[in-house]
Short mmCIF file of C-alpha atoms in Angstrom, two decimals:
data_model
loop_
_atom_site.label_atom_id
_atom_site.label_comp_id
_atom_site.label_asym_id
_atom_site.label_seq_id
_atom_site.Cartn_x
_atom_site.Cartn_y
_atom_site.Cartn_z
CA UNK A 1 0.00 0.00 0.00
CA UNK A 2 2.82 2.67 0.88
CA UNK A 3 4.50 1.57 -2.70
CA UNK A 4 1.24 1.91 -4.14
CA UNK A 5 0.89 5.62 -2.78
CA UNK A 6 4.31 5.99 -3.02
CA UNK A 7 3.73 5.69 -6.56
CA UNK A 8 0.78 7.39 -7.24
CA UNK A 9 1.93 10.68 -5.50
CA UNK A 10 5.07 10.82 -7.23
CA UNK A 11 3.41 10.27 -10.76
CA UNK A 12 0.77 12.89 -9.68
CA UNK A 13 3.79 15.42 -8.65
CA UNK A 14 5.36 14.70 -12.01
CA UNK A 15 2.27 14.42 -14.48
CA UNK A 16 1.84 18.64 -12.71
CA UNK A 17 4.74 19.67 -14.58
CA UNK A 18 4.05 20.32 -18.52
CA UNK A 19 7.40 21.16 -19.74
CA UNK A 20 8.97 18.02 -18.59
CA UNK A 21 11.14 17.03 -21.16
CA UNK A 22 11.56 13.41 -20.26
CA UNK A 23 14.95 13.62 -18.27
CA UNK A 24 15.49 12.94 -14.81
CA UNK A 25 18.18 14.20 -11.85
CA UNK A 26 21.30 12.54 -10.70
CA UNK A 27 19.26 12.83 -7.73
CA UNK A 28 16.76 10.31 -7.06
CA UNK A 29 14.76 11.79 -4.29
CA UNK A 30 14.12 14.35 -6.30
CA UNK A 31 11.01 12.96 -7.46
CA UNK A 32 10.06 13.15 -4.00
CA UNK A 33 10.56 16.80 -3.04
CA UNK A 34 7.35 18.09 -1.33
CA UNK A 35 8.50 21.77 -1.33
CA UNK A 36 8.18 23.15 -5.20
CA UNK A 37 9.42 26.26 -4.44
CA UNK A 38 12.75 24.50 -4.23
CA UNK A 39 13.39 23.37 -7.72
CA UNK A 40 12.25 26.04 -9.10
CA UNK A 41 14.71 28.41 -6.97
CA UNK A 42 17.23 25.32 -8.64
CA UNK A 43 16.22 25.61 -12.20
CA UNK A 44 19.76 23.12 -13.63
CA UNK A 45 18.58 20.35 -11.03
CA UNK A 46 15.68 19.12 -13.01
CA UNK A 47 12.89 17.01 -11.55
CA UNK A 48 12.01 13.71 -12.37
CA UNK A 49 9.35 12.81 -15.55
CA UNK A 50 6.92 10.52 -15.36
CA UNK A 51 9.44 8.28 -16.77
CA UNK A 52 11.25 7.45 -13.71
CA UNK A 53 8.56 5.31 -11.98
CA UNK A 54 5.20 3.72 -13.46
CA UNK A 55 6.22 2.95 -17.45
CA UNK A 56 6.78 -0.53 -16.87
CA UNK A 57 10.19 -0.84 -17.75
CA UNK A 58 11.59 -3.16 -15.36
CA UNK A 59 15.23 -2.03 -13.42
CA UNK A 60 18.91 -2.25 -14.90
CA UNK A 61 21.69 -3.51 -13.00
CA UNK A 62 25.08 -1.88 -13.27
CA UNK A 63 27.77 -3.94 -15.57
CA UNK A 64 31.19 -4.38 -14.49
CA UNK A 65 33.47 -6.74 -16.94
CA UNK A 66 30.54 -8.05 -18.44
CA UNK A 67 28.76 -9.09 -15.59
CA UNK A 68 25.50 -7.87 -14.19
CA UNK A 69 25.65 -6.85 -10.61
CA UNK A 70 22.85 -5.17 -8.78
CA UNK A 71 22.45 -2.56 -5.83
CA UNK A 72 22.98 -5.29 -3.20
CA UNK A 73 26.51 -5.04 -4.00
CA UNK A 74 26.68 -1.28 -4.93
CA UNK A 75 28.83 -0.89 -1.64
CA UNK A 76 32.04 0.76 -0.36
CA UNK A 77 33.98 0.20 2.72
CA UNK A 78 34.81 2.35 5.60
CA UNK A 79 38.13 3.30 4.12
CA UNK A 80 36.87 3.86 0.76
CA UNK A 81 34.59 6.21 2.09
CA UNK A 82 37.62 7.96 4.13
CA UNK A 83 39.41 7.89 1.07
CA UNK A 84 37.11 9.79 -0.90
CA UNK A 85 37.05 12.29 1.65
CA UNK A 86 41.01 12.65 1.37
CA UNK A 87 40.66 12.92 -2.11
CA UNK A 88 37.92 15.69 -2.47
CA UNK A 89 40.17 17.63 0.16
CA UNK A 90 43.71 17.20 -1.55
CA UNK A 91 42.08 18.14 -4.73
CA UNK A 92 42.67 22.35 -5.91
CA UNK A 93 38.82 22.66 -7.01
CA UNK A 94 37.02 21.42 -3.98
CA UNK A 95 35.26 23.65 -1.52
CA UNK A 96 34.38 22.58 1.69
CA UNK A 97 31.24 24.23 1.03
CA UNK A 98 30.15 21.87 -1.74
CA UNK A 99 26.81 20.07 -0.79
CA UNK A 100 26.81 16.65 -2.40
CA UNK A 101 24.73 18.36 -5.68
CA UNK A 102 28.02 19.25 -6.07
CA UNK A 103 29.90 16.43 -5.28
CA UNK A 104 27.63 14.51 -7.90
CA UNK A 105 28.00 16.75 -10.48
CA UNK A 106 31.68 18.46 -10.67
CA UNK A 107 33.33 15.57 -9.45
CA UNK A 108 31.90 11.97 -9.23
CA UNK A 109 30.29 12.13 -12.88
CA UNK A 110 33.56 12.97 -14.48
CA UNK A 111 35.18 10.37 -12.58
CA UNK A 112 32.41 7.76 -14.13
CA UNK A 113 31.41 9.57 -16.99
CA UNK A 114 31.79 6.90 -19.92
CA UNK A 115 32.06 3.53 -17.77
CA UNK A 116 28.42 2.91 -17.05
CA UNK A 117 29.92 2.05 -13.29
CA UNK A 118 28.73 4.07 -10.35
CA UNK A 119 31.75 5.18 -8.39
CA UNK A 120 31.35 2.48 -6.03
CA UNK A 121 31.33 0.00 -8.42
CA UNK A 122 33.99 1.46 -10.28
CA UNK A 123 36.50 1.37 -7.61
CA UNK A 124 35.33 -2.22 -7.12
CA UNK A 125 35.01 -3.59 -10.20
CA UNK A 126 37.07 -6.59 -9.90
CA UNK A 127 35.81 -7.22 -6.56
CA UNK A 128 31.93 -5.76 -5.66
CA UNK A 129 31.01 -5.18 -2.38
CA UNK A 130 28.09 -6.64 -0.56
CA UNK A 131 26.00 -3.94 1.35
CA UNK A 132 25.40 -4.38 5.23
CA UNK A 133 24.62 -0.92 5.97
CA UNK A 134 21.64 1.29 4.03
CA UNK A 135 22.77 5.16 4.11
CA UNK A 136 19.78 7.88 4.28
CA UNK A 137 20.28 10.89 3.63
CA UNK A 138 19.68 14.02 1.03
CA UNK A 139 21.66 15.80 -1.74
CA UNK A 140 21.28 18.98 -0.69
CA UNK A 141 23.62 18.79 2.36
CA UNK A 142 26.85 20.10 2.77
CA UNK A 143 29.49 16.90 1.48
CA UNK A 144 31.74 17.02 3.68
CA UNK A 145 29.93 16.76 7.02
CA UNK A 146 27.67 14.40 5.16
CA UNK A 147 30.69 11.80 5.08
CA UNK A 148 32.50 12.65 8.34
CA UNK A 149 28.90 11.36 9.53
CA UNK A 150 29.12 8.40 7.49
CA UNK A 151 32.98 7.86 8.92
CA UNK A 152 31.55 8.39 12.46
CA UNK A 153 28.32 5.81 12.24
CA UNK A 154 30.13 3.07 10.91
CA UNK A 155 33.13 0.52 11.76
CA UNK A 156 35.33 -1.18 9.60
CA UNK A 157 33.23 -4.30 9.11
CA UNK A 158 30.64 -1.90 7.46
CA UNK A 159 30.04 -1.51 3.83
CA UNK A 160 27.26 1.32 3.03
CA UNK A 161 25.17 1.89 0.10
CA UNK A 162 25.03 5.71 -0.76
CA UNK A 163 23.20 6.56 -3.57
CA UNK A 164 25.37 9.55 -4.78
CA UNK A 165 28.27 7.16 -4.71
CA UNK A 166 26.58 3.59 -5.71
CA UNK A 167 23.71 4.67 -8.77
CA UNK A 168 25.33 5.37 -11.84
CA UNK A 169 24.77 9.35 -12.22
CA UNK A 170 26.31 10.35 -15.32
CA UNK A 171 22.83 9.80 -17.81
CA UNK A 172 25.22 9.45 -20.77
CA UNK A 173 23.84 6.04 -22.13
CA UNK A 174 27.59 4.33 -21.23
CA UNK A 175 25.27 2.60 -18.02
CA UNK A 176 21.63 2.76 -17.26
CA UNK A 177 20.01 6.10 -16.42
CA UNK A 178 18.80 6.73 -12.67
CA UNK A 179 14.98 6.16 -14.34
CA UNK A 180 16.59 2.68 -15.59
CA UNK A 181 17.89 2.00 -11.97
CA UNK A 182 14.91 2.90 -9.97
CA UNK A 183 12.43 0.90 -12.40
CA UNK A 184 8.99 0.67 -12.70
CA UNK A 185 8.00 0.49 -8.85
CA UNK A 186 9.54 1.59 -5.81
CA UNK A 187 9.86 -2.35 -4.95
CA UNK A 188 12.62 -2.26 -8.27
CA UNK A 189 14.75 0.45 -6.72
CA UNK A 190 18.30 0.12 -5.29
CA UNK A 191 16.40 1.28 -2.35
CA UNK A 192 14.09 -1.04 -1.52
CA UNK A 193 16.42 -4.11 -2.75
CA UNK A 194 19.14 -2.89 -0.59
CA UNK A 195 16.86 -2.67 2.98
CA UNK A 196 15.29 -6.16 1.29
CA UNK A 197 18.78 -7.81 0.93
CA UNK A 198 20.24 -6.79 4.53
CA UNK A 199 16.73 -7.91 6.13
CA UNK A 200 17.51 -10.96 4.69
CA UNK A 201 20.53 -11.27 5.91
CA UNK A 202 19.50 -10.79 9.09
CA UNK A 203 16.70 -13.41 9.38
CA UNK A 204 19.82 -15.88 8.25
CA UNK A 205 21.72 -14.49 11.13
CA UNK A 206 19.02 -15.32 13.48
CA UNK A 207 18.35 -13.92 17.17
CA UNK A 208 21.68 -12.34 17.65
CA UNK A 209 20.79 -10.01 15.09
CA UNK A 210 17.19 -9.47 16.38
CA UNK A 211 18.28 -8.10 19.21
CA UNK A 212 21.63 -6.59 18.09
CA UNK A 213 20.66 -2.89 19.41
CA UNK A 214 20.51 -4.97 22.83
CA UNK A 215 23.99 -6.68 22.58
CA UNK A 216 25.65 -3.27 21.02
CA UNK A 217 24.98 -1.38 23.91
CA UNK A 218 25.53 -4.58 26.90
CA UNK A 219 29.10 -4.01 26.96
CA UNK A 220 28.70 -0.18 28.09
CA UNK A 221 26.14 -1.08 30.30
CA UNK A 222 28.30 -3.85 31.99
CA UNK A 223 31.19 -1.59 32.31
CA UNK A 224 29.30 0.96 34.16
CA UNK A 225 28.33 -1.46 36.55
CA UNK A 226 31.71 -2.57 36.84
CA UNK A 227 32.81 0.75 37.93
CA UNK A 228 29.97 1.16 40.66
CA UNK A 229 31.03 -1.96 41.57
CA UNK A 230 34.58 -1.64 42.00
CA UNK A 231 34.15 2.37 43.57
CA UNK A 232 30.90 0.89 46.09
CA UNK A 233 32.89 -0.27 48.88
CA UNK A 234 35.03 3.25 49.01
CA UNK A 235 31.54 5.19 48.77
CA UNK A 236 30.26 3.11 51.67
CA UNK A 237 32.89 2.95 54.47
CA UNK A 238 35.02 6.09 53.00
CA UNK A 239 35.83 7.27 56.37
CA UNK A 240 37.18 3.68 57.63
CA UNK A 241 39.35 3.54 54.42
CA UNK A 242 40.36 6.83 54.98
CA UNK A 243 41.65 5.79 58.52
CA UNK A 244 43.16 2.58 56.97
CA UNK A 245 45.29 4.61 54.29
CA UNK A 246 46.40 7.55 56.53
CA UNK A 247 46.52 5.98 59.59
CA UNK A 248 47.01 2.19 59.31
CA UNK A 249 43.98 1.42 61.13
CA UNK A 250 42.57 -1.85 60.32
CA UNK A 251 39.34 -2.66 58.94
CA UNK A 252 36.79 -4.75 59.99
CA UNK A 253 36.95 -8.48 58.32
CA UNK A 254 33.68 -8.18 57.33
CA UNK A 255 34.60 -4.90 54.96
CA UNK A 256 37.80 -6.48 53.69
CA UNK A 257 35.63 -9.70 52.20
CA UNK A 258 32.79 -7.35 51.03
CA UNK A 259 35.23 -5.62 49.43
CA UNK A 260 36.88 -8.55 48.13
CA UNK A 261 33.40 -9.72 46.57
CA UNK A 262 32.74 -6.56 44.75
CA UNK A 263 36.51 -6.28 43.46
CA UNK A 264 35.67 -10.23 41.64
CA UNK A 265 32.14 -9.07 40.68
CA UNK A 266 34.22 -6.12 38.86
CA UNK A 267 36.73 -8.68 37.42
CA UNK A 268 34.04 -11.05 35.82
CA UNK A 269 31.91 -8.03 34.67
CA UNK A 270 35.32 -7.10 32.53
CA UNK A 271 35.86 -10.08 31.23
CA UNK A 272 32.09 -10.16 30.56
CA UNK A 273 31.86 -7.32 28.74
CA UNK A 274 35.41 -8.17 27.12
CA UNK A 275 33.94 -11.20 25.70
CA UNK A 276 30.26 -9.70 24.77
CA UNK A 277 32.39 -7.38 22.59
CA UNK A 278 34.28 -10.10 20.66
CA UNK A 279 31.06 -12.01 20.04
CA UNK A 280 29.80 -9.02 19.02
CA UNK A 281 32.57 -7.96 16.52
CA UNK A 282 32.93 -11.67 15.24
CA UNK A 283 29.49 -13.09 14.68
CA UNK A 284 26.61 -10.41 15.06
CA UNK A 285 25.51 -9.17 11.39
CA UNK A 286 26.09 -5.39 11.39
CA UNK A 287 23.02 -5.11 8.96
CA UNK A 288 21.16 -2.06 9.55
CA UNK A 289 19.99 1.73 7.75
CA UNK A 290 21.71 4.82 9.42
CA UNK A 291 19.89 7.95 8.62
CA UNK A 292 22.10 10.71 8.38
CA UNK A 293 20.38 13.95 9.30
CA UNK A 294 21.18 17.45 8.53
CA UNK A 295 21.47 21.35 9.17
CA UNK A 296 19.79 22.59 5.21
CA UNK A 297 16.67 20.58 4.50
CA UNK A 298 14.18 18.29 6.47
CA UNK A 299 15.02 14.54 5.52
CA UNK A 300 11.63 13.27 5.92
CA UNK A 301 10.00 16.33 3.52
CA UNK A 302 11.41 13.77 0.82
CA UNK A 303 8.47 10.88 -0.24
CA UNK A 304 12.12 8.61 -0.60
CA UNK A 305 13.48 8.75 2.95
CA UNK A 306 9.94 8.73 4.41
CA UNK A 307 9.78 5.40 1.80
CA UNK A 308 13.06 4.38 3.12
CA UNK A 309 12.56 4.44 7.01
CA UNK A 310 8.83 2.74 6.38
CA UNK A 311 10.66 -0.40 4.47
CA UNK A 312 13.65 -0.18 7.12
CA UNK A 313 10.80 -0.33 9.88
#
């Protein structure tokens, strides 16, 4: 039902517009933008036509040596991502002002201009990457904090999907256009098959990843008791272990084993929390969206991200 509407509201938002000339924007949430006013303040960042959803033609994967690969492995890795950042920086025409409009259009689609490879794929052509992590987020924020976000929300087992980065932008018939990636229904796009694939995933992984959000924050949890724990004993007889350390007096037996207890309870709850971690870091399935938020434009204005968060739910 939400594709359905999803749909029907997008076609209705395009069908308004007269002049569309059948062209779409290397942005595909786009489509979705309930706010008018701002496309037409943006008149080179086109909307969508009715051609990006509802015609029937069914999606295109990417093609890298000959081989179709779709969005489920449209990733990049934690250091790629850093990388890029490094790169954009070190390089004489970037602006740390650039939102990722920008980024799109003066820097990744001459990178991937001609190669029908989305910059993700293109840097791993030989070798795709499989997506565990679903990245949210608009065009119209600034690039730079946009990927220091995306550097501080993930870990190095993470590989995110980031449509500016993984759909093939450059609409210059080398690759398929973004109407050709997002097909005929919002169930076709990289979107939904991305959220779709990790789900999957997950259900394979079984309980553990059920209640990952659980496990992910046990470890801080145990700690903290660890250190009310070990610190208890001084909070409760302060003034004895005062005496003890200044003046040598000696404490009562039954303080010494009560203190004793709580310094093992503190002991296991580190090695606990030691192991909890490990586990975590070794077996749990990171799978998961991270919605990045920002200071220029509300994310869920956009029919996509709202679509995106209700198929993540």
């Amino acid at each position: 039902a939400m594709a359905r509407l999803f749909g029907a509201s997008l076609c209705h938002r395009q069908g308004a517009d007269p002049d569309s000339d059948g062209s779409s924007t290397s942005d595909p949430e786009e489509a979705a933008e309930t706010t008018p006013a701002k496309a037409q303040s943006q008149p080179n960042r086109r909307t969508c036509s009715n051609s990006t959803l509802g015609e029937g033609n069914p999606a295109q994967p990417q093609l890298a040596h000959g081989s179709k690969v779709w969005p489920e492995y449209w990733g990049l890795t934690r250091r790629q991502v850093k990388d890029l950042l490094a790169r954009l920086r070190a390089d004489p025409a970037w602006s740390h002002t650039f939102d990722v409009y920008t980024l799109v259009a003066d820097f990744v689609v001459p990178w991937t201009a001609g190669t029908g490879l989305g910059y993700a794929l293109l840097v791993n052509a030989a070798e795709p990457k499989e997506v565990n992590v679903m990245i949210s987020h608009c065009f119209s924020e600034n690039a730079e904090e946009f990927l220091e976000a995306v550097l501080r929300s993930t870990t190095n087992r993470d590989v995110v999907y980031i449509c500016a980065l993984a759909n093939y932008q450059a609409e210059d018939a080398a690759g398929p256009s973004i109407a050709q990636q997002l097909g005929a229904h919002p169930t076709e796009s990289p979107f939904w098959r991305v959220l779709a694939h990790i789900a999957a995933k997950g259900d394979e992984a079984g309980w553990s990843w059920r209640f990952r959000g659980l496990l992910t924050r046990l470890p801080s949890a145990v700690f903290l008791c660890t250190i009310w724990l070990a610190c208890s004993p001084l909070c409760w007889w302060s003034s004895d272990f005062n005496a003890w350390w200044t003046h040598g007096v000696p404490l009562d037996q039954l303080e010494i084993r009560v203190e004793g207890i709580a310094g093992a309870v503190s002991l296991s709850c580190c090695v606990f929390a030691l192991v909890v971690t490990m586990l975590r870091s070794a077996y749990i399935y990171p799978g998961r969206m991270v919605v990045i938020p920002n200071h220029d434009v509300d994310l869920y204005s956009r029919l996509w991200c709202v679509y995106e968060i209700f198929v993540a739910r």
